Short mmCIF file of C-alpha atoms in Angstrom, two decimals:
data_model
loop_
_atom_site.label_atom_id
_atom_site.label_comp_id
_atom_site.label_asym_id
_atom_site.label_seq_id
_atom_site.Cartn_x
_atom_site.Cartn_y
_atom_site.Cartn_z
CA MET A 1 -28.03 -6.13 27.64
CA ALA A 2 -24.88 -4.59 29.06
CA SER A 3 -21.99 -4.05 26.74
CA THR A 4 -19.15 -6.49 27.38
CA ARG A 5 -16.39 -7.99 25.30
CA SER A 6 -17.67 -11.52 25.72
CA SER A 7 -15.47 -13.15 23.16
CA ALA A 8 -12.33 -14.81 24.39
CA PRO A 9 -8.93 -13.51 23.41
CA THR A 10 -7.07 -16.26 21.64
CA ARG A 11 -3.51 -16.86 20.64
CA SER A 12 -2.68 -17.20 16.98
CA SER A 13 -1.39 -20.52 15.78
CA GLU A 14 1.30 -18.76 13.79
CA SER A 15 4.74 -19.60 15.16
CA THR A 16 6.82 -16.76 16.49
CA ARG A 17 9.74 -15.91 14.26
CA ARG A 18 13.06 -14.76 15.64
CA VAL A 19 13.25 -11.15 14.52
CA PRO A 20 15.47 -8.58 16.28
CA THR A 21 13.46 -6.22 18.46
CA TRP A 22 15.13 -3.18 16.94
CA ALA A 23 14.00 -4.25 13.46
CA VAL A 24 10.35 -4.51 14.55
CA ILE A 25 10.54 -1.11 16.26
CA ALA A 26 12.19 0.45 13.20
CA VAL A 27 9.62 -0.87 10.72
CA LEU A 28 6.62 0.11 12.83
CA SER A 29 8.10 3.53 13.61
CA VAL A 30 8.62 4.28 9.93
CA CYS A 31 4.83 3.95 9.64
CA GLY A 32 4.57 7.28 11.44
CA THR A 33 6.70 8.98 8.80
CA PHE A 34 4.72 7.29 6.06
CA VAL A 35 1.41 8.48 7.52
CA SER A 36 2.65 12.07 7.78
CA LEU A 37 3.88 12.00 4.19
CA GLN A 38 0.39 11.09 2.98
CA GLN A 39 -0.92 14.23 4.68
CA THR A 40 1.83 16.75 3.91
CA LEU A 41 3.23 15.88 0.47
CA ILE A 42 0.28 17.55 -1.22
CA ILE A 43 0.36 20.75 0.87
CA PRO A 44 2.92 22.58 -1.34
CA ILE A 45 0.65 22.23 -4.39
CA ILE A 46 -2.63 23.27 -2.75
CA GLY A 47 -2.48 26.68 -4.41
CA ASP A 48 -2.04 25.10 -7.86
CA LEU A 49 -4.76 22.45 -7.54
CA PRO A 50 -7.54 24.56 -9.16
CA LYS A 51 -5.30 25.27 -12.14
CA LEU A 52 -4.11 21.66 -12.45
CA PHE A 53 -7.65 20.27 -12.57
CA HIS A 54 -9.38 23.27 -14.17
CA THR A 55 -11.79 23.74 -11.30
CA THR A 56 -12.64 26.08 -8.43
CA PRO A 57 -10.63 26.21 -5.19
CA SER A 58 -13.66 24.91 -3.28
CA THR A 59 -13.96 21.85 -5.52
CA ALA A 60 -10.21 21.22 -5.52
CA SER A 61 -10.21 21.20 -1.72
CA TRP A 62 -11.97 17.83 -1.87
CA LEU A 63 -8.51 16.38 -2.45
CA ILE A 64 -7.79 17.29 1.17
CA THR A 65 -11.26 16.62 2.56
CA ALA A 66 -11.46 13.11 1.06
CA THR A 67 -8.40 11.97 2.98
CA LEU A 68 -9.73 13.50 6.18
CA LEU A 69 -13.09 11.75 5.91
CA THR A 70 -11.60 8.35 5.09
CA SER A 71 -9.22 8.68 8.03
CA ALA A 72 -12.10 9.31 10.41
CA VAL A 73 -13.92 6.19 9.21
CA ALA A 74 -10.80 4.01 9.05
CA MET A 75 -9.37 4.59 12.52
CA PRO A 76 -12.16 3.10 14.70
CA THR A 77 -13.21 0.48 12.14
CA VAL A 78 -9.78 -0.84 11.22
CA SER A 79 -8.66 -0.77 14.86
CA ARG A 80 -11.58 -2.93 15.98
CA LEU A 81 -11.02 -5.34 13.09
CA ALA A 82 -7.36 -5.52 14.11
CA ASP A 83 -8.31 -6.62 17.63
CA MET A 84 -10.59 -9.26 16.16
CA PHE A 85 -8.77 -10.67 13.14
CA GLY A 86 -5.13 -9.74 13.54
CA LYS A 87 -3.18 -6.50 13.76
CA ARG A 88 -0.53 -7.25 11.16
CA ARG A 89 -3.24 -8.47 8.79
CA MET A 90 -5.09 -5.16 9.01
CA MET A 91 -1.86 -3.20 8.52
CA VAL A 92 -1.20 -5.19 5.36
CA ILE A 93 -4.73 -4.56 4.06
CA CYS A 94 -4.41 -0.82 4.76
CA LEU A 95 -1.05 -0.66 2.98
CA ILE A 96 -2.49 -2.43 -0.05
CA LEU A 97 -5.33 0.11 -0.20
CA ILE A 98 -2.84 2.98 0.13
CA ILE A 99 -0.66 1.57 -2.65
CA VAL A 100 -3.68 1.15 -4.93
CA GLY A 101 -4.74 4.72 -4.18
CA SER A 102 -1.24 6.05 -4.82
CA LEU A 103 -1.06 4.25 -8.16
CA LEU A 104 -4.44 5.70 -9.16
CA GLY A 105 -3.15 9.17 -8.35
CA ALA A 106 0.10 8.53 -10.17
CA VAL A 107 -1.65 7.69 -13.45
CA GLY A 108 -4.91 9.61 -12.98
CA THR A 109 -5.57 12.93 -14.69
CA SER A 110 -9.23 13.58 -13.82
CA LEU A 111 -10.27 15.18 -10.54
CA PRO A 112 -12.76 12.43 -9.51
CA LEU A 113 -10.11 9.73 -9.95
CA VAL A 114 -7.51 11.64 -7.95
CA ILE A 115 -10.07 12.30 -5.21
CA ILE A 116 -10.63 8.53 -4.97
CA ALA A 117 -6.87 8.10 -4.81
CA ARG A 118 -6.60 10.55 -1.94
CA ALA A 119 -9.50 8.86 -0.15
CA LEU A 120 -7.69 5.51 -0.27
CA GLN A 121 -4.55 7.16 1.08
CA GLY A 122 -6.60 8.15 4.11
CA PHE A 123 -6.38 4.57 5.38
CA SER A 124 -2.81 5.37 6.35
CA THR A 125 -3.89 6.93 9.66
CA ALA A 126 -5.05 3.53 10.95
CA LEU A 127 -1.45 2.28 10.79
CA ILE A 128 -0.49 4.27 13.89
CA PRO A 129 -2.90 2.85 16.53
CA VAL A 130 -2.59 -0.67 15.12
CA GLY A 131 1.21 -0.46 15.01
CA ILE A 132 1.36 0.78 18.60
CA SER A 133 -0.88 -2.12 19.62
CA ILE A 134 1.53 -4.58 18.02
CA MET A 135 4.32 -3.02 20.06
CA ARG A 136 2.39 -3.64 23.26
CA ASP A 137 1.65 -7.24 22.32
CA GLU A 138 5.00 -8.31 20.93
CA LEU A 139 7.82 -6.24 22.42
CA PRO A 140 9.49 -6.72 25.81
CA LYS A 141 7.61 -4.52 28.26
CA ALA A 142 10.71 -2.52 29.14
CA LYS A 143 11.03 -1.40 25.51
CA VAL A 144 7.39 -0.43 24.93
CA PRO A 145 7.53 3.21 26.19
CA ALA A 146 10.59 4.04 24.05
CA ALA A 147 9.13 2.30 21.00
CA VAL A 148 5.80 4.10 21.34
CA ALA A 149 7.61 7.42 21.83
CA LEU A 150 9.66 6.85 18.68
CA MET A 151 6.61 5.93 16.60
CA SER A 152 4.79 9.04 17.82
CA ALA A 153 7.86 11.19 17.10
CA THR A 154 8.13 10.00 13.50
CA LEU A 155 4.82 11.73 12.84
CA GLY A 156 6.68 14.99 13.37
CA ILE A 157 9.66 14.17 11.18
CA GLY A 158 7.35 12.98 8.41
CA GLY A 159 5.42 16.24 8.55
CA ALA A 160 8.62 18.26 8.40
CA ILE A 161 10.08 16.27 5.51
CA GLY A 162 6.84 16.20 3.53
CA LEU A 163 6.72 19.94 2.85
CA PRO A 164 10.17 20.43 1.24
CA LEU A 165 10.08 17.03 -0.43
CA GLY A 166 6.64 17.64 -1.92
CA GLY A 167 7.69 21.08 -3.15
CA PHE A 168 10.89 19.70 -4.70
CA LEU A 169 9.20 16.80 -6.51
CA TYR A 170 6.45 19.04 -7.84
CA ALA A 171 8.95 21.62 -9.08
CA GLN A 172 11.11 18.98 -10.77
CA SER A 173 8.31 16.87 -12.25
CA SER A 174 4.55 17.05 -11.62
CA TYR A 175 1.96 16.17 -8.99
CA HIS A 176 2.09 12.58 -10.28
CA ALA A 177 5.56 12.25 -8.73
CA LEU A 178 4.05 12.72 -5.27
CA PHE A 179 1.82 9.69 -5.76
CA TRP A 180 4.63 7.61 -7.28
CA LEU A 181 6.71 8.29 -4.16
CA SER A 182 3.83 7.24 -1.89
CA ALA A 183 3.33 4.05 -3.90
CA ALA A 184 7.02 3.14 -3.75
CA ALA A 185 7.23 3.86 -0.02
CA GLY A 186 4.09 1.80 0.56
CA VAL A 187 5.51 -1.21 -1.28
CA VAL A 188 8.76 -1.07 0.70
CA LEU A 189 6.86 -0.80 3.98
CA LEU A 190 4.52 -3.64 3.00
CA VAL A 191 7.42 -5.99 2.26
CA ALA A 192 9.17 -5.01 5.50
CA ILE A 193 6.07 -5.71 7.60
CA LEU A 194 5.49 -9.06 5.92
CA LYS A 195 9.12 -10.04 6.49
CA LEU A 196 9.81 -8.64 9.95
CA VAL A 197 6.55 -8.28 11.87
CA THR A 198 4.78 -11.37 13.12
CA GLU A 199 1.05 -11.52 13.67
CA SER A 200 0.03 -10.54 17.19
CA LEU A 201 -0.86 -13.48 19.39
CA ILE A 202 -3.68 -11.59 21.11
CA LYS A 203 -7.00 -11.66 19.29
CA THR A 204 -10.63 -11.28 20.34
CA PRO A 205 -12.87 -13.27 18.04
CA GLY A 206 -16.48 -12.19 17.85
CA ARG A 207 -19.03 -10.40 15.69
CA PHE A 208 -18.13 -7.10 14.10
CA ASP A 209 -20.56 -4.31 14.97
CA VAL A 210 -21.60 -3.36 11.43
CA LEU A 211 -24.48 -1.09 12.40
CA GLY A 212 -22.44 0.71 15.05
CA ALA A 213 -19.59 1.25 12.58
CA LEU A 214 -22.02 2.58 9.97
CA ILE A 215 -23.69 5.04 12.36
CA ILE A 216 -20.47 6.46 13.79
CA SER A 217 -18.87 6.66 10.34
CA ILE A 218 -21.76 8.74 9.00
CA ALA A 219 -21.74 10.88 12.16
CA LEU A 220 -18.01 11.58 11.91
CA THR A 221 -18.33 12.32 8.21
CA CYS A 222 -21.03 14.90 8.97
CA PHE A 223 -18.94 16.56 11.67
CA LEU A 224 -15.65 16.69 9.78
CA LEU A 225 -17.34 17.74 6.54
CA ALA A 226 -19.01 20.64 8.35
CA VAL A 227 -15.72 21.63 10.01
CA SER A 228 -13.64 21.40 6.83
CA LYS A 229 -16.19 23.12 4.57
CA GLY A 230 -17.58 25.65 7.04
CA GLY A 231 -15.27 28.40 5.81
CA SER A 232 -16.23 28.06 2.14
CA TRP A 233 -19.89 27.13 2.58
CA GLY A 234 -20.53 29.59 5.41
CA TRP A 235 -20.74 28.63 9.08
CA GLY A 236 -24.34 29.78 9.23
CA SER A 237 -25.40 28.05 6.00
CA SER A 238 -28.14 25.44 6.06
CA SER A 239 -25.69 22.79 4.79
CA VAL A 240 -23.21 23.27 7.62
CA LEU A 241 -25.86 23.61 10.33
CA GLY A 242 -27.65 20.56 8.95
CA LEU A 243 -24.44 18.51 9.08
CA PHE A 244 -23.79 19.52 12.69
CA ALA A 245 -27.40 18.66 13.59
CA ALA A 246 -27.09 15.27 11.88
CA PHE A 247 -23.88 14.59 13.82
CA VAL A 248 -25.59 15.29 17.15
CA VAL A 249 -28.66 13.18 16.31
CA LEU A 250 -26.56 10.22 15.13
CA LEU A 251 -24.34 10.44 18.20
CA VAL A 252 -27.38 10.42 20.48
CA LEU A 253 -28.58 7.26 18.71
CA TRP A 254 -25.16 5.60 18.63
CA VAL A 255 -24.21 5.89 22.32
CA PRO A 256 -27.15 3.91 23.81
CA TYR A 257 -26.87 1.38 21.00
CA GLU A 258 -23.19 0.76 21.77
CA LEU A 259 -23.99 0.41 25.47
CA LYS A 260 -26.71 -2.13 24.74
CA ILE A 261 -25.09 -4.61 22.38
CA ARG A 262 -22.77 -7.38 23.55
CA GLU A 263 -19.85 -6.75 21.17
CA PRO A 264 -19.74 -3.02 20.35
CA LEU A 265 -17.41 -1.30 17.92
CA ILE A 266 -16.09 0.87 20.78
CA ASP A 267 -16.61 -0.27 24.35
CA LEU A 268 -17.87 2.98 25.86
CA ARG A 269 -17.60 1.60 29.37
CA THR A 270 -13.89 1.11 28.84
CA SER A 271 -13.69 4.58 27.26
CA ALA A 272 -15.41 6.04 30.33
CA ARG A 273 -12.70 4.80 32.68
CA ARG A 274 -11.15 7.82 34.31
CA PRO A 275 -7.63 7.53 32.79
CA VAL A 276 -8.98 6.80 29.30
CA LEU A 277 -11.56 9.59 29.39
CA ILE A 278 -9.13 12.19 30.73
CA THR A 279 -6.43 11.19 28.25
CA ASN A 280 -8.87 11.46 25.34
CA ILE A 281 -10.05 14.92 26.44
CA ALA A 282 -6.43 16.08 26.73
CA THR A 283 -5.75 14.55 23.30
CA VAL A 284 -8.37 16.73 21.61
CA LEU A 285 -6.95 19.87 23.23
CA ILE A 286 -3.32 19.04 22.48
CA GLY A 287 -4.21 17.98 18.92
CA PHE A 288 -5.86 21.38 18.46
CA ALA A 289 -2.75 23.12 19.78
CA MET A 290 -0.41 21.09 17.57
CA PHE A 291 -2.03 22.09 14.29
CA GLY A 292 -1.86 25.78 15.17
CA GLN A 293 1.88 25.64 14.70
CA MET A 294 1.90 23.57 11.54
CA LEU A 295 -0.59 25.78 9.72
CA ALA A 296 0.17 29.23 11.12
CA VAL A 297 3.98 29.11 11.10
CA THR A 298 4.10 27.58 7.63
CA GLN A 299 1.81 30.27 6.24
CA LEU A 300 3.71 32.97 8.12
CA LEU A 301 6.95 31.87 6.47
CA THR A 302 5.39 31.87 2.99
CA MET A 303 3.71 35.28 3.30
CA PRO A 304 5.31 37.92 1.02
CA THR A 305 7.79 40.38 2.52
CA SER A 306 5.51 43.24 1.41
CA THR A 307 3.31 42.46 4.43
CA GLY A 308 6.06 43.71 6.71
CA TYR A 309 6.15 40.46 8.69
CA GLY A 310 6.29 37.65 6.10
CA TYR A 311 9.48 35.97 4.96
CA GLY A 312 8.56 35.24 1.33
CA PHE A 313 9.66 31.60 1.52
CA THR A 314 8.68 28.99 -1.02
CA PRO A 315 6.85 25.94 0.42
CA MET A 316 10.10 23.99 0.14
CA GLN A 317 12.04 26.64 2.08
CA ALA A 318 9.30 26.81 4.70
CA GLY A 319 9.48 23.04 5.12
CA LEU A 320 13.24 23.19 5.60
CA ALA A 321 12.77 25.88 8.25
CA MET A 322 10.36 23.58 10.10
CA LEU A 323 12.70 20.58 9.80
CA PRO A 324 14.70 21.22 13.04
CA GLY A 325 11.55 20.94 15.13
CA GLY A 326 10.47 17.72 13.45
CA THR A 327 13.95 16.22 13.78
CA LEU A 328 14.08 17.10 17.47
CA MET A 329 10.92 15.05 18.06
CA VAL A 330 12.79 11.89 17.05
CA PHE A 331 15.77 12.67 19.30
CA LEU A 332 13.42 13.30 22.23
CA ALA A 333 11.85 9.83 21.95
CA PRO A 334 14.28 8.23 24.46
CA VAL A 335 13.90 11.27 26.75
CA SER A 336 10.12 10.89 26.88
CA ALA A 337 10.52 7.15 27.50
CA THR A 338 12.91 7.86 30.39
CA ILE A 339 10.46 10.33 31.97
CA THR A 340 7.64 7.81 31.56
CA ASN A 341 9.65 4.96 33.08
CA ARG A 342 10.80 7.03 36.07
CA PHE A 343 7.84 9.27 36.83
CA GLY A 344 4.92 7.85 34.84
CA ALA A 345 3.19 8.79 31.59
CA LYS A 346 1.03 11.36 33.38
CA THR A 347 4.14 13.45 34.11
CA THR A 348 5.26 13.12 30.48
CA LEU A 349 1.90 14.28 29.14
CA VAL A 350 1.51 17.25 31.49
CA SER A 351 5.13 18.36 31.02
CA GLY A 352 4.81 18.19 27.25
CA ALA A 353 1.59 20.18 27.18
CA VAL A 354 3.07 22.87 29.46
CA ILE A 355 6.16 23.16 27.25
CA MET A 356 3.89 23.50 24.21
CA GLY A 357 1.94 26.28 25.91
CA LEU A 358 5.12 28.16 26.84
CA GLY A 359 6.44 27.69 23.31
CA TYR A 360 3.31 29.25 21.82
CA ILE A 361 3.48 32.18 24.24
CA GLY A 362 7.06 32.66 23.12
CA LEU A 363 5.99 32.57 19.46
CA VAL A 364 3.70 35.56 20.07
CA PHE A 365 6.80 37.61 20.78
CA MET A 366 9.18 35.79 18.40
CA ILE A 367 7.64 36.61 15.03
CA GLY A 368 10.14 39.42 14.40
CA THR A 369 13.19 37.34 13.40
CA LEU A 370 13.59 34.01 11.65
CA PHE A 371 15.91 32.66 14.35
CA THR A 372 13.50 33.33 17.20
CA LEU A 373 10.56 32.06 15.16
CA ILE A 374 12.30 28.73 14.51
CA LEU A 375 13.36 28.62 18.16
CA GLY A 376 9.71 28.92 19.18
CA THR A 377 8.66 26.11 16.81
CA ILE A 378 11.41 23.90 18.24
CA LEU A 379 10.06 24.46 21.75
CA VAL A 380 6.51 23.62 20.67
CA SER A 381 7.77 20.50 18.86
CA ALA A 382 9.65 19.40 21.96
CA GLY A 383 6.50 19.62 24.05
CA LEU A 384 4.51 17.86 21.35
CA ALA A 385 7.01 14.99 21.28
CA LEU A 386 6.57 14.40 25.00
CA ALA A 387 2.77 14.73 24.98
CA TYR A 388 2.17 12.53 21.96
CA ALA A 389 4.49 9.83 23.29
CA ALA A 390 2.54 9.65 26.55
CA MET A 391 -0.96 9.32 25.10
CA PRO A 392 -0.82 5.71 23.82
CA THR A 393 0.97 4.60 26.99
CA LEU A 394 -1.73 6.12 29.20
CA ILE A 395 -4.43 4.44 27.11
CA MET A 396 -2.74 1.03 27.12
CA ARG A 397 -2.31 1.06 30.90
CA ALA A 398 -6.04 1.43 31.41
CA VAL A 399 -7.57 -0.98 28.86
CA PRO A 400 -7.51 -4.76 28.45
CA MET A 401 -4.97 -6.18 26.03
CA THR A 402 -7.83 -7.40 23.86
CA GLU A 403 -8.97 -3.80 23.25
CA THR A 404 -5.59 -2.15 22.68
CA ALA A 405 -6.08 -1.34 18.99
CA SER A 406 -9.67 -0.18 19.45
CA ALA A 407 -8.76 2.13 22.33
CA ASN A 408 -5.74 3.55 20.51
CA GLY A 409 -7.85 3.98 17.39
CA LEU A 410 -10.37 6.08 19.30
CA ASN A 411 -7.54 8.16 20.79
CA ALA A 412 -6.05 8.74 17.33
CA LEU A 413 -9.49 9.67 16.00
CA LEU A 414 -9.97 12.27 18.73
CA ARG A 415 -6.54 13.68 17.94
CA SER A 416 -7.75 14.07 14.35
CA VAL A 417 -10.89 15.82 15.60
CA GLY A 418 -8.65 18.29 17.43
CA THR A 419 -6.43 18.97 14.42
CA SER A 420 -9.43 19.32 12.09
CA SER A 421 -11.05 21.81 14.44
CA ALA A 422 -7.76 23.73 14.62
CA SER A 423 -7.59 23.84 10.82
CA ALA A 424 -11.04 25.40 10.67
CA ALA A 425 -10.24 27.85 13.47
CA VAL A 426 -6.97 28.95 11.85
CA ALA A 427 -8.68 29.49 8.50
CA ALA A 428 -11.46 31.52 10.14
CA VAL A 429 -9.00 33.73 12.07
CA LEU A 430 -6.78 34.38 9.04
CA ALA A 431 -9.83 35.25 6.93
CA SER A 432 -11.35 37.61 9.51
CA MET A 433 -8.25 39.56 10.60
CA THR A 434 -6.82 41.07 7.41
CA MET A 435 -4.73 43.93 6.12
CA THR A 436 -4.00 45.32 2.65
CA ALA A 437 -0.56 44.90 1.10
CA GLY A 438 0.02 45.89 -2.51
CA GLY A 439 -3.72 46.24 -3.02
CA ILE A 440 -4.35 42.65 -1.91
CA ALA A 441 -6.11 41.59 1.29
CA MET A 442 -3.85 39.41 3.41
CA PRO A 443 -3.88 38.13 7.01
CA ALA A 444 -2.70 40.71 9.52
CA VAL A 445 0.18 39.92 11.85
CA GLY A 446 -2.30 40.09 14.72
CA ALA A 447 -4.10 37.08 13.26
CA PHE A 448 -1.03 34.90 13.69
CA LYS A 449 -0.47 36.15 17.23
CA PHE A 450 -4.10 35.38 18.06
CA ILE A 451 -3.67 31.83 16.71
CA PHE A 452 -0.60 31.35 18.88
CA TRP A 453 -2.51 32.60 21.93
CA ILE A 454 -5.47 30.23 21.44
CA SER A 455 -3.03 27.35 20.76
CA ALA A 456 -1.18 28.18 24.00
CA ILE A 457 -4.45 28.26 25.94
CA SER A 458 -5.55 24.95 24.41
CA ALA A 459 -2.23 23.29 25.34
CA LEU A 460 -2.30 24.64 28.89
CA ILE A 461 -5.92 23.53 29.38
CA GLY A 462 -4.82 20.13 28.10
CA ALA A 463 -2.09 20.09 30.75
CA SER A 464 -4.65 21.03 33.42
CA VAL A 465 -6.92 18.20 32.31
CA GLY A 466 -4.00 15.78 32.35
CA ALA A 467 -3.22 16.76 35.93
CA PHE A 468 -6.41 14.94 36.98
CA LEU A 469 -5.08 11.62 35.69
CA PRO A 470 -4.63 9.02 38.44
CA LYS A 471 -1.10 8.10 39.36
CA HIS A 472 0.25 4.98 37.69
CA ARG A 473 3.24 2.87 38.41
CA ALA A 474 5.99 4.03 36.13
CA ASP A 475 6.59 0.63 34.59
CA LEU A 476 4.51 -1.98 32.81
CA GLU A 477 4.95 -4.80 35.27
CA GLU A 478 1.32 -5.89 35.55
CA SER A 479 1.23 -9.58 34.83
CA PHE A 480 -1.44 -9.93 32.20
CA ASP A 481 -3.74 -6.95 31.93
CA PRO A 482 -2.68 -3.34 32.59
CA GLY A 483 -6.35 -2.38 32.79
CA ALA A 484 -7.00 -4.69 35.73
CA GLU A 485 -7.56 -2.00 38.35
CA TYR A 486 -10.43 -0.52 36.30
CA ASP A 487 -12.33 -3.77 35.80
CA THR A 488 -16.02 -4.15 36.58
CA ASN A 489 -17.15 -6.34 39.48
CA ASP A 490 -17.81 -9.42 37.36
CA ILE A 491 -14.32 -9.35 35.89
CA ARG A 492 -12.82 -8.83 39.36
CA LYS A 493 -14.60 -11.98 40.55
CA GLU A 494 -13.18 -13.82 37.56
CA ARG A 495 -9.70 -12.63 38.45
CA ALA A 496 -10.13 -13.70 42.06
CA GLN A 497 -10.86 -17.25 40.92
CA HIS A 498 -7.46 -17.37 39.24
CA GLY A 499 -5.14 -15.78 41.72
CA GLY A 500 -5.88 -12.13 40.97
CA ALA A 501 -4.92 -12.07 37.30
CA VAL A 502 -6.69 -13.27 34.19
CA ASP A 503 -4.29 -15.15 32.00
CA THR A 504 -5.33 -15.43 28.36
CA THR A 505 -5.33 -19.22 28.75
CA HIS A 506 -7.87 -18.99 31.57
CA LEU A 507 -9.97 -16.57 29.56
CA VAL A 508 -10.01 -18.92 26.59
CA THR A 509 -11.20 -21.78 28.78
CA ILE A 510 -13.77 -19.79 30.75
CA ARG A 511 -15.30 -17.81 27.94
CA ALA A 512 -15.18 -20.56 25.36
CA THR A 513 -17.20 -22.62 27.83
CA GLN A 514 -19.61 -19.73 28.28
CA ARG A 515 -20.09 -19.37 24.53
CA ALA A 516 -20.65 -23.11 24.12
CA LYS A 517 -23.23 -23.01 26.90
CA GLU A 518 -25.01 -20.05 25.30
CA LYS A 519 -25.03 -21.88 21.95
CA GLN A 520 -26.57 -24.98 23.55
CA GLU A 521 -29.25 -22.86 25.21
CA LYS A 522 -30.13 -21.20 21.88
CA GLU A 523 -30.32 -24.57 20.14
CA ALA A 524 -32.57 -25.90 22.91
CA LEU A 525 -34.88 -22.91 22.55
CA SER A 526 -35.01 -23.29 18.77
CA ARG A 527 -36.17 -26.88 19.15
#
């Protein structure tokens, strides 16, 4: 049977509360900062983790890997559940899990307990696609591009703040302070969402695809585990090759299954629409390019001066040096929204990716002085702000309103695939291109230049891919469903019966009748 979202989108019975638009935008945007903090607060103490937990560096790295794996599972699953049962509800559940995880880390002293804590914090990544979906559902259409741009930009400011803040708290107290901060921030955000954000009126009741979620979760776990552990386990080891093989096999099984069932976890036919597919491909490439800066520049700043190119910064100082770029991302949010409104999100994405590529090329030649190095990171951050702001908008203009969270969740997941792959690539390059300084093997300056080159190429290829996006109207004026022009023939016929647009009220009537008819037929057969 062909895969279709047969369940009718319904409107919640919850009454709409009068909350200022700016307050909703502010609360949801802060989610971006909160998500970044979960990822970056722990970075300054990575070097001390083996000593803190009396273990090997490979074992301690599970504190990073656990969050990565949970994020990969959470994004598609939570996003689909949000479309079905309520977006605010799923944000609340995720925040509760994050708070519980943060409290476990705050009081935990054993490595297994803290790994569980970090795994629960991984649910934070699902807040971004679900929050963006709420913006589409609840905000005035004219404000959606700017709101989405701001939420995307806060990811950058959170990443920039997390490094110096994490280093400061660890130096003043202990690693427990990092978890206490996350718990406190989670509680504040939870209260704010409960008070200021109403439940989205657009829902798609139906059956959750448990088997599909299980298969893709295991597949993603295999892939990301192989990518994150390839450096320490060996890229040619049987474990890593076996994980990659398992990922391919599971993916081959999952795709036809998702195409066959009536209510899939991810509607692959929607994902195959030209604008969605092209945006997702560009997302992987730009996500790869983004992480090249975060990892390489930070490590470059913290390398000892004895290397001849390092600056000898502490993690806190390195974070402060990266702060201008992260701050600029927030200030560029209205700029990206203006470009999107006037020229379309395609122009915003391509422009951002090109600026990123030029910034990385500049970084190759700007390593010599701190000023020029920071200038290069600012240019890359500016391009990233534009590109990241455009991605959700491009997705939302090509999918039905009832699949907004699911589609954004897949896009966010693919961004994570890009950043995870970049992390592995950066680690491999730094380990393979070394020099000796003070009798110790360290990355050579050529390694950092090589990373900047491959990041530039990735960003520019992403821009080239984005150039194939179809032109869209610059605004969001479509009456009911921005994905209308990509509908299948049966949905087009349904639209034609109702004046060219499918109102949610019509859908409720039509599809509720269809479901009742199907139920009667099943009951008749059972008799």
